[in-house]
Amino acid sequence: MDFKFLVDTFFVALSGVPTALIITIISLLIALPLGFLLALTRINQIPVLQRFAQVYVSFIRGTPVIVQIFIVYSSVPLFLTSIFEKYHIDKNVYDINPIWYAFIVFSINTTAIMIEIFRSAISTVSKGQLEAAYSVGLTNVQALRRIIIPQVLVTALPNICTATVNLIKATSLGYAMSLQEITLRAKVAANVGYNYVEAYIDIFLVYLILCSLVEYLFKRYEKRLSKYKIAHA
């Protein structure tokens, strides 16, 4: 065991944290509102959109993330090449930063997870509260913003926390797109002296620290939201 390499590579792996966090944040910013809206289509049984959401969730949950990465990373450049050639755009698709493909893959994947999380959480809010909101003159948007969403967040937050942690860990698959994240940086450093055991230990420690910190922050926020739950109990 090369302890000097272990220490040095820990900081190399740590330098990939910003990339993992950017992918996580962007994916959540896209997935949270989309997941909530598509969950509403399933709750309200909107014919076409409800069916689309069901098929979408089944497809994403039934396929490994790594396969989704290969599909997007292989097909999107081909699609863009045909578009660029058709409209005579002088741009090499292979010069595009792979982080954009990561945004696409992880947003698509996380949206499917959020649909199920929000569908389950929304079903815990009684319809009587929505009817009461309408009776005092609130619009659909006002009822959602003031009554439904705050209660849904309280119920959904533990599952959103789990989904976020899983998303952070899934960014380790970004190496398949040559993305300079935690795993790839550590593995590249290990290539010189074949110190893969030390590199994997560093990767393990970085993800453990990062995910533990995210869980801690979610628990703090959950305690704040629990006051709202007590007030409406």
XYZ file of C-alpha atoms in Angstrom:
233
model
C 0.000 0.000 0.000
C 1.477 3.330 -1.133
C 0.265 5.740 1.556
C 1.843 8.785 -0.085
C -0.029 8.024 -3.293
C -3.181 7.391 -1.224
C -2.982 10.877 0.320
C -2.005 12.652 -2.897
C -4.693 10.972 -4.983
C -7.347 11.758 -2.370
C -6.959 15.424 -3.266
C -6.918 14.560 -6.972
C -10.245 12.771 -6.530
C -11.508 15.647 -4.402
C -10.897 18.021 -7.323
C -13.645 16.171 -9.206
C -16.297 17.052 -6.600
C -17.327 20.357 -8.280
C -18.130 18.452 -11.493
C -20.215 15.887 -9.598
C -22.075 18.651 -7.749
C -22.754 20.677 -10.907
C -24.248 17.611 -12.617
C -26.324 16.840 -9.520
C -27.640 20.390 -9.112
C -28.496 20.918 -12.803
C -30.166 17.505 -13.009
C -32.268 18.235 -9.918
C -33.238 21.700 -11.169
C -34.608 20.049 -14.311
C -36.017 16.896 -12.716
C -37.861 18.410 -9.735
C -40.354 20.617 -11.647
C -40.731 18.109 -14.500
C -41.236 15.245 -12.074
C -43.859 17.214 -10.129
C -45.802 18.192 -13.267
C -45.758 14.675 -14.683
C -46.802 13.291 -11.290
C -49.813 15.622 -11.424
C -50.752 14.190 -14.831
C -50.824 10.720 -13.280
C -52.783 11.828 -10.219
C -55.331 13.719 -12.341
C -55.361 10.931 -14.968
C -54.805 13.197 -17.965
C -55.174 10.629 -20.799
C -52.157 11.057 -23.111
C -49.740 12.547 -20.567
C -50.615 9.953 -17.934
C -49.779 7.133 -20.344
C -46.588 8.867 -21.424
C -45.489 9.234 -17.785
C -46.191 5.553 -17.080
C -44.192 4.339 -20.092
C -41.414 6.814 -19.373
C -41.029 5.687 -15.755
C -41.149 2.002 -16.727
C -38.500 2.486 -19.417
C -36.076 4.425 -17.196
C -36.520 2.199 -14.148
C -36.162 -0.932 -16.269
C -32.802 -0.023 -17.823
C -29.371 0.453 -16.176
C -27.985 3.989 -16.007
C -24.799 2.904 -17.788
C -26.869 1.710 -20.780
C -28.718 5.033 -20.839
C -25.333 6.788 -20.857
C -24.095 4.728 -23.820
C -27.315 5.370 -25.759
C -27.219 9.140 -25.232
C -23.456 9.445 -25.685
C -23.633 7.479 -28.946
C -26.882 8.748 -30.467
C -26.882 12.471 -29.627
C -23.637 13.222 -31.558
C -25.067 11.412 -34.614
C -28.278 13.396 -34.360
C -26.410 16.687 -33.948
C -24.108 15.860 -36.872
C -27.098 15.400 -39.183
C -28.604 18.693 -37.970
C -25.309 20.577 -38.389
C -24.811 19.180 -41.896
C -28.365 20.000 -42.929
C -28.142 23.623 -41.794
C -24.433 24.018 -42.719
C -23.329 24.707 -39.149
C -19.550 24.677 -38.871
C -19.236 22.866 -35.567
C -17.553 19.599 -34.608
C -19.926 17.714 -32.323
C -17.023 15.817 -30.783
C -15.687 19.094 -29.381
C -18.780 19.409 -27.181
C -18.000 19.084 -23.469
C -19.277 15.667 -22.265
C -20.845 17.351 -19.246
C -23.751 18.325 -21.530
C -24.436 14.654 -22.209
C -24.275 14.046 -18.452
C -26.923 16.739 -17.916
C -29.192 14.978 -20.423
C -28.730 11.446 -19.055
C -29.028 12.240 -15.364
C -31.923 14.688 -15.854
C -33.886 12.056 -17.764
C -33.105 9.402 -15.172
C -33.829 11.577 -12.129
C -37.099 12.898 -13.580
C -38.499 9.363 -13.673
C -37.553 8.876 -10.014
C -39.116 12.220 -9.038
C -42.389 11.328 -10.771
C -42.856 8.370 -8.452
C -41.692 10.289 -5.378
C -44.123 13.155 -5.982
C -46.966 10.865 -7.032
C -46.682 9.045 -3.730
C -46.357 12.298 -1.737
C -49.273 14.054 -3.453
C -51.557 11.106 -2.732
C -51.049 11.717 1.013
C -52.686 15.173 0.784
C -56.445 14.896 1.190
C -58.657 16.244 -1.594
C -60.674 18.055 1.064
C -57.864 20.563 1.529
C -57.883 21.395 -2.172
C -61.670 21.781 -2.151
C -61.411 24.061 0.895
C -58.854 26.192 -0.954
C -61.209 26.580 -3.909
C -64.074 27.480 -1.584
C -62.163 30.506 -0.225
C -61.349 31.715 -3.725
C -57.837 30.362 -4.313
C -56.826 29.507 -7.862
C -55.183 26.192 -8.843
C -51.727 27.784 -8.768
C -52.338 29.475 -5.398
C -53.694 26.245 -3.879
C -50.675 24.318 -5.105
C -48.167 26.931 -3.917
C -49.697 27.643 -0.502
C -51.242 24.321 0.522
C -50.258 21.319 -1.583
C -46.558 21.859 -2.349
C -45.450 22.640 1.264
C -47.105 19.444 2.527
C -45.813 17.399 -0.405
C -42.260 18.567 0.326
C -42.512 17.438 3.947
C -43.573 13.952 2.849
C -41.257 13.711 -0.157
C -38.078 15.151 1.343
C -36.626 11.873 2.743
C -37.089 10.229 -0.660
C -35.681 13.281 -2.450
C -32.655 13.024 -0.167
C -32.181 9.362 -1.118
C -32.582 10.201 -4.813
C -30.026 13.012 -4.517
C -27.477 10.772 -2.811
C -28.025 8.076 -5.451
C -27.624 10.714 -8.159
C -24.304 11.860 -6.701
C -23.079 8.257 -6.637
C -24.337 7.700 -10.199
C -22.143 10.548 -11.449
C -19.241 8.118 -10.958
C -20.434 6.530 -14.212
C -19.492 9.750 -15.981
C -16.096 8.193 -16.699
C -17.858 6.319 -19.541
C -18.285 9.710 -21.248
C -14.689 10.768 -20.515
C -16.067 13.190 -17.956
C -13.424 14.541 -15.585
C -15.253 13.649 -12.382
C -14.112 11.965 -9.180
C -13.685 8.418 -10.500
C -11.917 9.236 -13.759
C -9.467 11.648 -12.113
C -8.442 9.036 -9.529
C -8.182 6.230 -12.112
C -6.019 8.350 -14.425
C -3.693 9.108 -11.512
C -3.494 5.370 -10.760
C -2.594 4.398 -14.331
C 1.061 5.415 -13.975
C 1.985 3.070 -11.124
C -1.051 0.734 -11.244
C -2.098 1.930 -7.769
C -5.744 1.068 -8.350
C -6.448 -0.155 -4.812
C -5.375 3.189 -3.351
C -7.337 5.057 -6.034
C -10.545 3.108 -5.309
C -10.127 3.728 -1.571
C -9.853 7.458 -2.299
C -12.948 7.342 -4.505
C -14.785 5.497 -1.740
C -13.790 8.084 0.882
C -14.654 11.105 -1.278
C -18.136 9.795 -2.089
C -18.700 8.750 1.526
C -17.830 12.237 2.803
C -19.827 14.002 0.089
C -22.952 11.865 0.482
C -22.811 12.068 4.293
C -22.655 15.859 4.078
C -25.640 15.975 1.709
C -27.647 13.699 4.025
C -26.795 15.953 6.976
C -27.997 19.061 5.105
C -31.237 17.339 4.112
C -31.877 16.281 7.713
C -31.399 19.865 8.865
C -33.870 21.095 6.256
C -36.291 18.291 7.125
C -36.330 19.449 10.745
C -37.265 22.946 9.592
C -40.080 21.614 7.421
C -41.328 19.361 10.222
C -42.543 22.491 12.021
C -44.936 23.040 9.152
C -46.133 19.448 9.417
C -46.775 19.818 13.162
C -48.653 23.075 12.581
C -51.017 21.332 10.113
C -51.398 18.099 12.033
